[in-house]
mmCIF file of N, CA and C in Angstrom:
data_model
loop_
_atom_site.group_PDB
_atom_site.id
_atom_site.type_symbol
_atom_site.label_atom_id
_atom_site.label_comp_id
_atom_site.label_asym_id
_atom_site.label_seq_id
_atom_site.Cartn_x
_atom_site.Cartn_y
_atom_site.Cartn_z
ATOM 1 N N UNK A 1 149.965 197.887 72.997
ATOM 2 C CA UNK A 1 149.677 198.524 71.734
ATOM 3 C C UNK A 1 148.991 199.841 72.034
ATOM 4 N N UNK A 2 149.651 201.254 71.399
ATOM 5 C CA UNK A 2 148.745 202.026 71.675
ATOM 6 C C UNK A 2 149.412 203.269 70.475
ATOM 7 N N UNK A 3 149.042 204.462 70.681
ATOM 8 C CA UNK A 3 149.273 205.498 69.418
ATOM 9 C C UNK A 3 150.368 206.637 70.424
ATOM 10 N N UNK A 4 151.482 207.324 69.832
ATOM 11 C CA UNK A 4 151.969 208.221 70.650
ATOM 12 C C UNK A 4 152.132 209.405 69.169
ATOM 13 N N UNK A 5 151.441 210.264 69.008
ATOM 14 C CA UNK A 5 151.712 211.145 68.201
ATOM 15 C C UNK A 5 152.616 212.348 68.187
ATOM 16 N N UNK A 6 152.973 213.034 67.345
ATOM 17 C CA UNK A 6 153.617 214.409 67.795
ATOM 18 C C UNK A 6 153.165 215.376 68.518
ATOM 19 N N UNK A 7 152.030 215.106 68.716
ATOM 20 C CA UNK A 7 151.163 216.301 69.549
ATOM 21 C C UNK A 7 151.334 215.791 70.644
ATOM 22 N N UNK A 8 151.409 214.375 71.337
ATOM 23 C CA UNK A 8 152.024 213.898 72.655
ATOM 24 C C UNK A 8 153.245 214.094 73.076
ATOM 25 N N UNK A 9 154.460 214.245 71.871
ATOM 26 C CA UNK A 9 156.018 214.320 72.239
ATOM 27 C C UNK A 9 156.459 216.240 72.421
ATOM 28 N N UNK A 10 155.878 216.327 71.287
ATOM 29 C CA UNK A 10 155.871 218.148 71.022
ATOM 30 C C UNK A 10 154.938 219.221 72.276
ATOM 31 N N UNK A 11 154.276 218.516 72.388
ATOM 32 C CA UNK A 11 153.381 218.962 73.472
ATOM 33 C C UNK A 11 153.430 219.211 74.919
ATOM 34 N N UNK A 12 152.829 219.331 75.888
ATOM 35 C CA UNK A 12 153.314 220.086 77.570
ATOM 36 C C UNK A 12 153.013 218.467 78.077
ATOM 37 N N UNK A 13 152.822 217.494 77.562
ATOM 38 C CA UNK A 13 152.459 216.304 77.998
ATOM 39 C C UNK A 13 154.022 215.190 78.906
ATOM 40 N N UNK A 14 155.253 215.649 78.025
ATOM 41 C CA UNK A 14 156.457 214.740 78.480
ATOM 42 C C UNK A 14 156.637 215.532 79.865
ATOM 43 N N UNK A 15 156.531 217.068 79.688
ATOM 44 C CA UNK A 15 156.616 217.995 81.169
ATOM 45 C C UNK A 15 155.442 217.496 82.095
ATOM 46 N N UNK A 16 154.618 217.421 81.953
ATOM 47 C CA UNK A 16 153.551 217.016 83.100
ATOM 48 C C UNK A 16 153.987 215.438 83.558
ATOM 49 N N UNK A 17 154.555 214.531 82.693
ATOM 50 C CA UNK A 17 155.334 213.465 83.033
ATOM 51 C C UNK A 17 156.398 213.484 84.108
ATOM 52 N N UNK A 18 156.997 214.660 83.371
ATOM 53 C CA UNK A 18 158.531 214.706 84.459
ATOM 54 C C UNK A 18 158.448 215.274 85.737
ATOM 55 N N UNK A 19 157.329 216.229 85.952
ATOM 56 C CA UNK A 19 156.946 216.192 87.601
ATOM 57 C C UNK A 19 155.860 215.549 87.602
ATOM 58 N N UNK A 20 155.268 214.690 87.053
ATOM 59 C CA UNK A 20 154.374 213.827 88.006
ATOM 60 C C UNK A 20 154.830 212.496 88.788
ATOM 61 N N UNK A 21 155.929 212.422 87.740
ATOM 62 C CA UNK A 21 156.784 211.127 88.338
ATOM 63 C C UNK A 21 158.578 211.513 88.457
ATOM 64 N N UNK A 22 158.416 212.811 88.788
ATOM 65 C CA UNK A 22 159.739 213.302 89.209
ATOM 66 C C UNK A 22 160.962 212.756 88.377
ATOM 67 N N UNK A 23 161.236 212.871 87.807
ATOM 68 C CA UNK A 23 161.970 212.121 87.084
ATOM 69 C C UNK A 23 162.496 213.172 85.757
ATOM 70 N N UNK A 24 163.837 213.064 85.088
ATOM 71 C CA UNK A 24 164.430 214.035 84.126
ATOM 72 C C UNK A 24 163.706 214.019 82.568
ATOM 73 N N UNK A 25 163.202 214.856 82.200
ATOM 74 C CA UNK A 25 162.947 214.607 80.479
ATOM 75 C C UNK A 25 163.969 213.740 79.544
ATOM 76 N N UNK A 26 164.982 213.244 79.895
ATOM 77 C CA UNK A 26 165.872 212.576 79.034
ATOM 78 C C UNK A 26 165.275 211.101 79.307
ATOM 79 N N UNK A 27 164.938 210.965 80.623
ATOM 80 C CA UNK A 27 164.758 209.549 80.971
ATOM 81 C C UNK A 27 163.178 208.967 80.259
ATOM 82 N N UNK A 28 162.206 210.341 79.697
ATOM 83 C CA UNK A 28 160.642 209.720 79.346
ATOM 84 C C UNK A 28 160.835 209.108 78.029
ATOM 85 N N UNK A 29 160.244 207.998 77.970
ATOM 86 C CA UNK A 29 160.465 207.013 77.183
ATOM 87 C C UNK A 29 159.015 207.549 75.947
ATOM 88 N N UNK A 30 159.087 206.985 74.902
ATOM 89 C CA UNK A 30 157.914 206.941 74.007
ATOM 90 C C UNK A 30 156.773 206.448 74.480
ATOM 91 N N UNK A 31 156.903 205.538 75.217
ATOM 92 C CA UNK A 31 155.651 204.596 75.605
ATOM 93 C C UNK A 31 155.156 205.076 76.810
ATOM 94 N N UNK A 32 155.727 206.131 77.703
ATOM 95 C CA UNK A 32 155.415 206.789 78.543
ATOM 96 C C UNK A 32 154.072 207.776 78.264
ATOM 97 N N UNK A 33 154.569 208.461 76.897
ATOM 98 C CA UNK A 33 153.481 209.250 75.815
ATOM 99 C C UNK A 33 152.870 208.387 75.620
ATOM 100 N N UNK A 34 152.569 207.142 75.853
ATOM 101 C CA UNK A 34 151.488 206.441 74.383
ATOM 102 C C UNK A 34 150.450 206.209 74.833
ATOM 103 N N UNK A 35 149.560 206.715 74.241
ATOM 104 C CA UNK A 35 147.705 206.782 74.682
ATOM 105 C C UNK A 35 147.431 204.888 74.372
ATOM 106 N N UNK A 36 147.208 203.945 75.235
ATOM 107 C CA UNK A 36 146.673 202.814 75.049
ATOM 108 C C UNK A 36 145.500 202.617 74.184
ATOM 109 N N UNK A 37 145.473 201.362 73.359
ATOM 110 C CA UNK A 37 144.198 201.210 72.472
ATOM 111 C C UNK A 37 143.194 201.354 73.261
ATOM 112 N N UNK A 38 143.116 200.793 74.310
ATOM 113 C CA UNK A 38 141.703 200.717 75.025
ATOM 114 C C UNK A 38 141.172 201.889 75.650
ATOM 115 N N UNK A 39 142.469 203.208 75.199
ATOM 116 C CA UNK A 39 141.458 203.927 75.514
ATOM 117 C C UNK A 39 141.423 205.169 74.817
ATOM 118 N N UNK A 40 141.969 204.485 73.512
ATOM 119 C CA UNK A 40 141.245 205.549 72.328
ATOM 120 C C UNK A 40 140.093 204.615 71.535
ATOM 121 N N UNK A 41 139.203 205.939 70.605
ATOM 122 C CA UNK A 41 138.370 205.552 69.954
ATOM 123 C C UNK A 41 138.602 205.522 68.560
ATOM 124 N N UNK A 42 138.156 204.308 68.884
ATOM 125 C CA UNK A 42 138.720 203.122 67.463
ATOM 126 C C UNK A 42 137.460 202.688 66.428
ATOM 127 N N UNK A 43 138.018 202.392 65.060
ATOM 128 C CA UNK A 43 136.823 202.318 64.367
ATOM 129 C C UNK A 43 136.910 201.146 63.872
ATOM 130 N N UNK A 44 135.877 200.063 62.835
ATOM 131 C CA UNK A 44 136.416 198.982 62.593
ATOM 132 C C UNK A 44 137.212 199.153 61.538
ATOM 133 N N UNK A 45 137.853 198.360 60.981
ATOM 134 C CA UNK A 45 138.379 197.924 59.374
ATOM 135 C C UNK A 45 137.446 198.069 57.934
ATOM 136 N N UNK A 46 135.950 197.476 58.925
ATOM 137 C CA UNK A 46 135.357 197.129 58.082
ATOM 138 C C UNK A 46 134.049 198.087 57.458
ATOM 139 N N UNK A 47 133.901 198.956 58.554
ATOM 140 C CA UNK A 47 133.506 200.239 58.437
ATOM 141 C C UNK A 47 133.998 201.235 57.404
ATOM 142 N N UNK A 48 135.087 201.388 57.890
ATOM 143 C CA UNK A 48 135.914 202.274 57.319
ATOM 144 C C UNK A 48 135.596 201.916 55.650
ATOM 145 N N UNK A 49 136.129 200.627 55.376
ATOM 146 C CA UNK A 49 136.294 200.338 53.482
ATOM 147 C C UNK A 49 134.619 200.685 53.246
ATOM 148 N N UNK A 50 133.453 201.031 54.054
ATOM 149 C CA UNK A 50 132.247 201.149 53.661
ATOM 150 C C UNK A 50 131.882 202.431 53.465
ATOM 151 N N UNK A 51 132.670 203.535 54.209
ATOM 152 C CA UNK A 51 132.570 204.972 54.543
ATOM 153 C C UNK A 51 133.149 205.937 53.288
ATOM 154 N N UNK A 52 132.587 206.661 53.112
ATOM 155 C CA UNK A 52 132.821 207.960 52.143
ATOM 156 C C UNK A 52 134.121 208.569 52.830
ATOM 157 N N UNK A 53 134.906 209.460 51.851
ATOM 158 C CA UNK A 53 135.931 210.225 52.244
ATOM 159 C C UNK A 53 135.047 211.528 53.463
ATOM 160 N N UNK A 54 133.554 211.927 53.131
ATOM 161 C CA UNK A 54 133.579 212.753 53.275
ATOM 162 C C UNK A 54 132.859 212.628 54.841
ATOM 163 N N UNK A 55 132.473 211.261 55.122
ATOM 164 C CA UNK A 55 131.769 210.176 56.062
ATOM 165 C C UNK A 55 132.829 210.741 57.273
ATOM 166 N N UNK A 56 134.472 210.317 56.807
ATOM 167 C CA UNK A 56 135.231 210.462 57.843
ATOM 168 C C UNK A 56 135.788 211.605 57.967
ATOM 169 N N UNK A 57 135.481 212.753 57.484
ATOM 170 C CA UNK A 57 135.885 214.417 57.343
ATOM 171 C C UNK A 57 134.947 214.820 58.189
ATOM 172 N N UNK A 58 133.427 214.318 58.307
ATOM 173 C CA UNK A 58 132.430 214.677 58.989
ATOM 174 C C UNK A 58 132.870 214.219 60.885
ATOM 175 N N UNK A 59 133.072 212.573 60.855
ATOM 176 C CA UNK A 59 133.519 212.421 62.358
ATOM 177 C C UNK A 59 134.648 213.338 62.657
ATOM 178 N N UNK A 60 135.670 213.627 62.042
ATOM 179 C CA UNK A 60 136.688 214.467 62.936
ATOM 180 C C UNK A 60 136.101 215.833 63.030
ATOM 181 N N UNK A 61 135.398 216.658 62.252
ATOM 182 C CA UNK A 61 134.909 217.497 62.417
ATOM 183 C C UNK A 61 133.784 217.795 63.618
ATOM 184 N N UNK A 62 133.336 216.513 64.218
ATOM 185 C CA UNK A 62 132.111 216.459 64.954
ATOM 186 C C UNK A 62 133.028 215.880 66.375
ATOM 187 N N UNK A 63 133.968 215.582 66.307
ATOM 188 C CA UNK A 63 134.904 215.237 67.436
ATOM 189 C C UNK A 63 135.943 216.347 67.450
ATOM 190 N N UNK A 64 136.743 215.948 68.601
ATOM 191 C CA UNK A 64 137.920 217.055 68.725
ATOM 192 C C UNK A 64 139.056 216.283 68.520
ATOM 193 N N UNK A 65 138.919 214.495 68.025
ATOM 194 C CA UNK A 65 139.855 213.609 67.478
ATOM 195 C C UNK A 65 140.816 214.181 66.218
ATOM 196 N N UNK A 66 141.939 214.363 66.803
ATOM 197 C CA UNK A 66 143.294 213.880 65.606
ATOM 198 C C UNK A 66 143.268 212.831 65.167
ATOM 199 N N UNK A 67 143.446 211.653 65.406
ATOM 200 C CA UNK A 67 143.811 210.802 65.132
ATOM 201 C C UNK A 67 142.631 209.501 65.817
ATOM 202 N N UNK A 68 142.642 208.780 64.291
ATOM 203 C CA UNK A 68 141.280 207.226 64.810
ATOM 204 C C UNK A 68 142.135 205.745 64.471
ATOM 205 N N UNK A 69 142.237 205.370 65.301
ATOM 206 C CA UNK A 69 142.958 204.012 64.894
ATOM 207 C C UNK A 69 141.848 202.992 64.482
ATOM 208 N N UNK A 70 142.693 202.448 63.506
ATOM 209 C CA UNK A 70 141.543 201.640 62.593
ATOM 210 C C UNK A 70 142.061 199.565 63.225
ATOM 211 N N UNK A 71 141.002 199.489 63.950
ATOM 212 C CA UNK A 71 141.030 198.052 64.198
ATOM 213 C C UNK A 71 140.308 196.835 63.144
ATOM 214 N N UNK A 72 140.634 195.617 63.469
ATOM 215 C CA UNK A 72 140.356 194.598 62.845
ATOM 216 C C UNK A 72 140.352 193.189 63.883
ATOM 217 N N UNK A 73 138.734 192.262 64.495
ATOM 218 C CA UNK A 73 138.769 191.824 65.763
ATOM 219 C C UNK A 73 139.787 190.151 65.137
ATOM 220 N N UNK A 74 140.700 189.954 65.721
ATOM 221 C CA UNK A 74 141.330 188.534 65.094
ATOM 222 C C UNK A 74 139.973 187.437 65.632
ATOM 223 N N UNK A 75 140.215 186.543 65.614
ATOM 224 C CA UNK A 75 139.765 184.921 65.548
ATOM 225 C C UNK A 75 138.931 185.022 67.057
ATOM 226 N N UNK A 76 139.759 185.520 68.344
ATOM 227 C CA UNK A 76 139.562 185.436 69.543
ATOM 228 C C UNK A 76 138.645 187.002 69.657
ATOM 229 N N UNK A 77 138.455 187.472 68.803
ATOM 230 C CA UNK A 77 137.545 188.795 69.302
ATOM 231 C C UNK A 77 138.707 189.927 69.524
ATOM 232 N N UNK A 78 140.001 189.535 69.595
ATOM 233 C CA UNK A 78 140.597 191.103 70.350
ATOM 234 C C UNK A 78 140.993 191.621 69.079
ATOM 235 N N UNK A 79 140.863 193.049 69.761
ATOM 236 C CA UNK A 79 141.468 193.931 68.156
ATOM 237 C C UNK A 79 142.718 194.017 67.764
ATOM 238 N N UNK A 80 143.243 193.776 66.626
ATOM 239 C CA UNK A 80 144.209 194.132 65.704
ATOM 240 C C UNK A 80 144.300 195.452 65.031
ATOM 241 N N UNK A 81 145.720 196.539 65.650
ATOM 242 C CA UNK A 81 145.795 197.592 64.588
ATOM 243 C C UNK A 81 145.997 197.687 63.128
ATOM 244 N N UNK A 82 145.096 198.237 62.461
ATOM 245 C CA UNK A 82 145.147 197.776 61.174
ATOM 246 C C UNK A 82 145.956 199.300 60.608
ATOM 247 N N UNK A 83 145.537 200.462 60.852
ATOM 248 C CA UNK A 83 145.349 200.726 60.393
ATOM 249 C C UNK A 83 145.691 202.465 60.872
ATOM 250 N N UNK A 84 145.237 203.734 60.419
ATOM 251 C CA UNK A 84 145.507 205.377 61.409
ATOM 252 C C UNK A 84 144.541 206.262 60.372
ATOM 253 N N UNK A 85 143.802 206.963 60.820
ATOM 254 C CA UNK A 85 143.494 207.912 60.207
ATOM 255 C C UNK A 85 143.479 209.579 60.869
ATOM 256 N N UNK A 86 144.295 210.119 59.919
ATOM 257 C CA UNK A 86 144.644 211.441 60.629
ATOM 258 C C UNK A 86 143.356 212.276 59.946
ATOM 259 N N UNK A 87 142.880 213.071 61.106
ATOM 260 C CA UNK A 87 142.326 214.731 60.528
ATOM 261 C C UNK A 87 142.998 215.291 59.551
ATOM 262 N N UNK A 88 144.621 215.764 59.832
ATOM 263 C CA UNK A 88 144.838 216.048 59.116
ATOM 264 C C UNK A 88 145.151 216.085 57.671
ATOM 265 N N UNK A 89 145.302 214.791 57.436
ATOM 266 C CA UNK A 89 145.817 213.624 56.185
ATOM 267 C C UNK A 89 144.359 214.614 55.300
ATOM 268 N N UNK A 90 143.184 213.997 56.129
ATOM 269 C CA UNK A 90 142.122 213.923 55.471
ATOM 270 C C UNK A 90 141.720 215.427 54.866
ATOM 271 N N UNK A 91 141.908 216.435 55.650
ATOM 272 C CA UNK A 91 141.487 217.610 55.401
ATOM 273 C C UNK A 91 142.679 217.578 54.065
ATOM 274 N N UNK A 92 143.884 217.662 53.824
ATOM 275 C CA UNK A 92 144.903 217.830 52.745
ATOM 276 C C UNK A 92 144.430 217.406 51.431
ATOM 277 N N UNK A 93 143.665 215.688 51.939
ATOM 278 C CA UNK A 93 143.004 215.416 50.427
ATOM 279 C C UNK A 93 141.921 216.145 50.238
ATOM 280 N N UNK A 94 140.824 216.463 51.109
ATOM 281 C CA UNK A 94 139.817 217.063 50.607
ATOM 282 C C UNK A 94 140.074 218.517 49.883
ATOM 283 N N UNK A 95 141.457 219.082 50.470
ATOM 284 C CA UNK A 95 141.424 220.686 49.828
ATOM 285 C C UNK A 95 142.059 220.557 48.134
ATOM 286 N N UNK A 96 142.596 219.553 48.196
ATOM 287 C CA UNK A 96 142.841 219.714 46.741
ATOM 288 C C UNK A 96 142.162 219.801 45.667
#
């Protein structure tokens, strides 16, 4: 489980792929791009439904984060993706 955005596919990221592991740009797969949960920063579920619009306009602004994946821990403790919150999404609602 992990996030692969357009800024990973669109980006110099599939090229630094294709010579790091020598290999043709036709052959890089999506999941090649995909940043793993464990090692993005993730927020809870439960946070989030507690937080102001303007709560989470403030973290991306105070980070250099695009994108926060919103977890939820199942039964056994491990996290479940619940959920995405874009910078950008957020800035669109706030300008209106």
């Amino acid at each position: 489980i992990g996030l692969v955005t357009a800024y990973d596919i669109l980006g110099d990221r599939p090229m630094r792929y294709v010579q790091d592991h020598r290999t043709r740009r036709s052959e890089v797969r999506a999941r090649d791009m995909m940043t793993p949960l464990s090692a993005l920063r993730c927020v809870e579920l439960r946070d989030v439904e507690r937080s102001t619009v303007a709560a989470v306009a403030r973290m991306f602004d105070e980070t250099s984060l695009t994108h926060v994946p919103v977890v939820e821990s199942d039964d056994r403790g491990a996290p479940r993706l619940r959920g995405l919150l874009s910078a950008a999404r957020v800035r669109r609602l706030l300008a209106r």
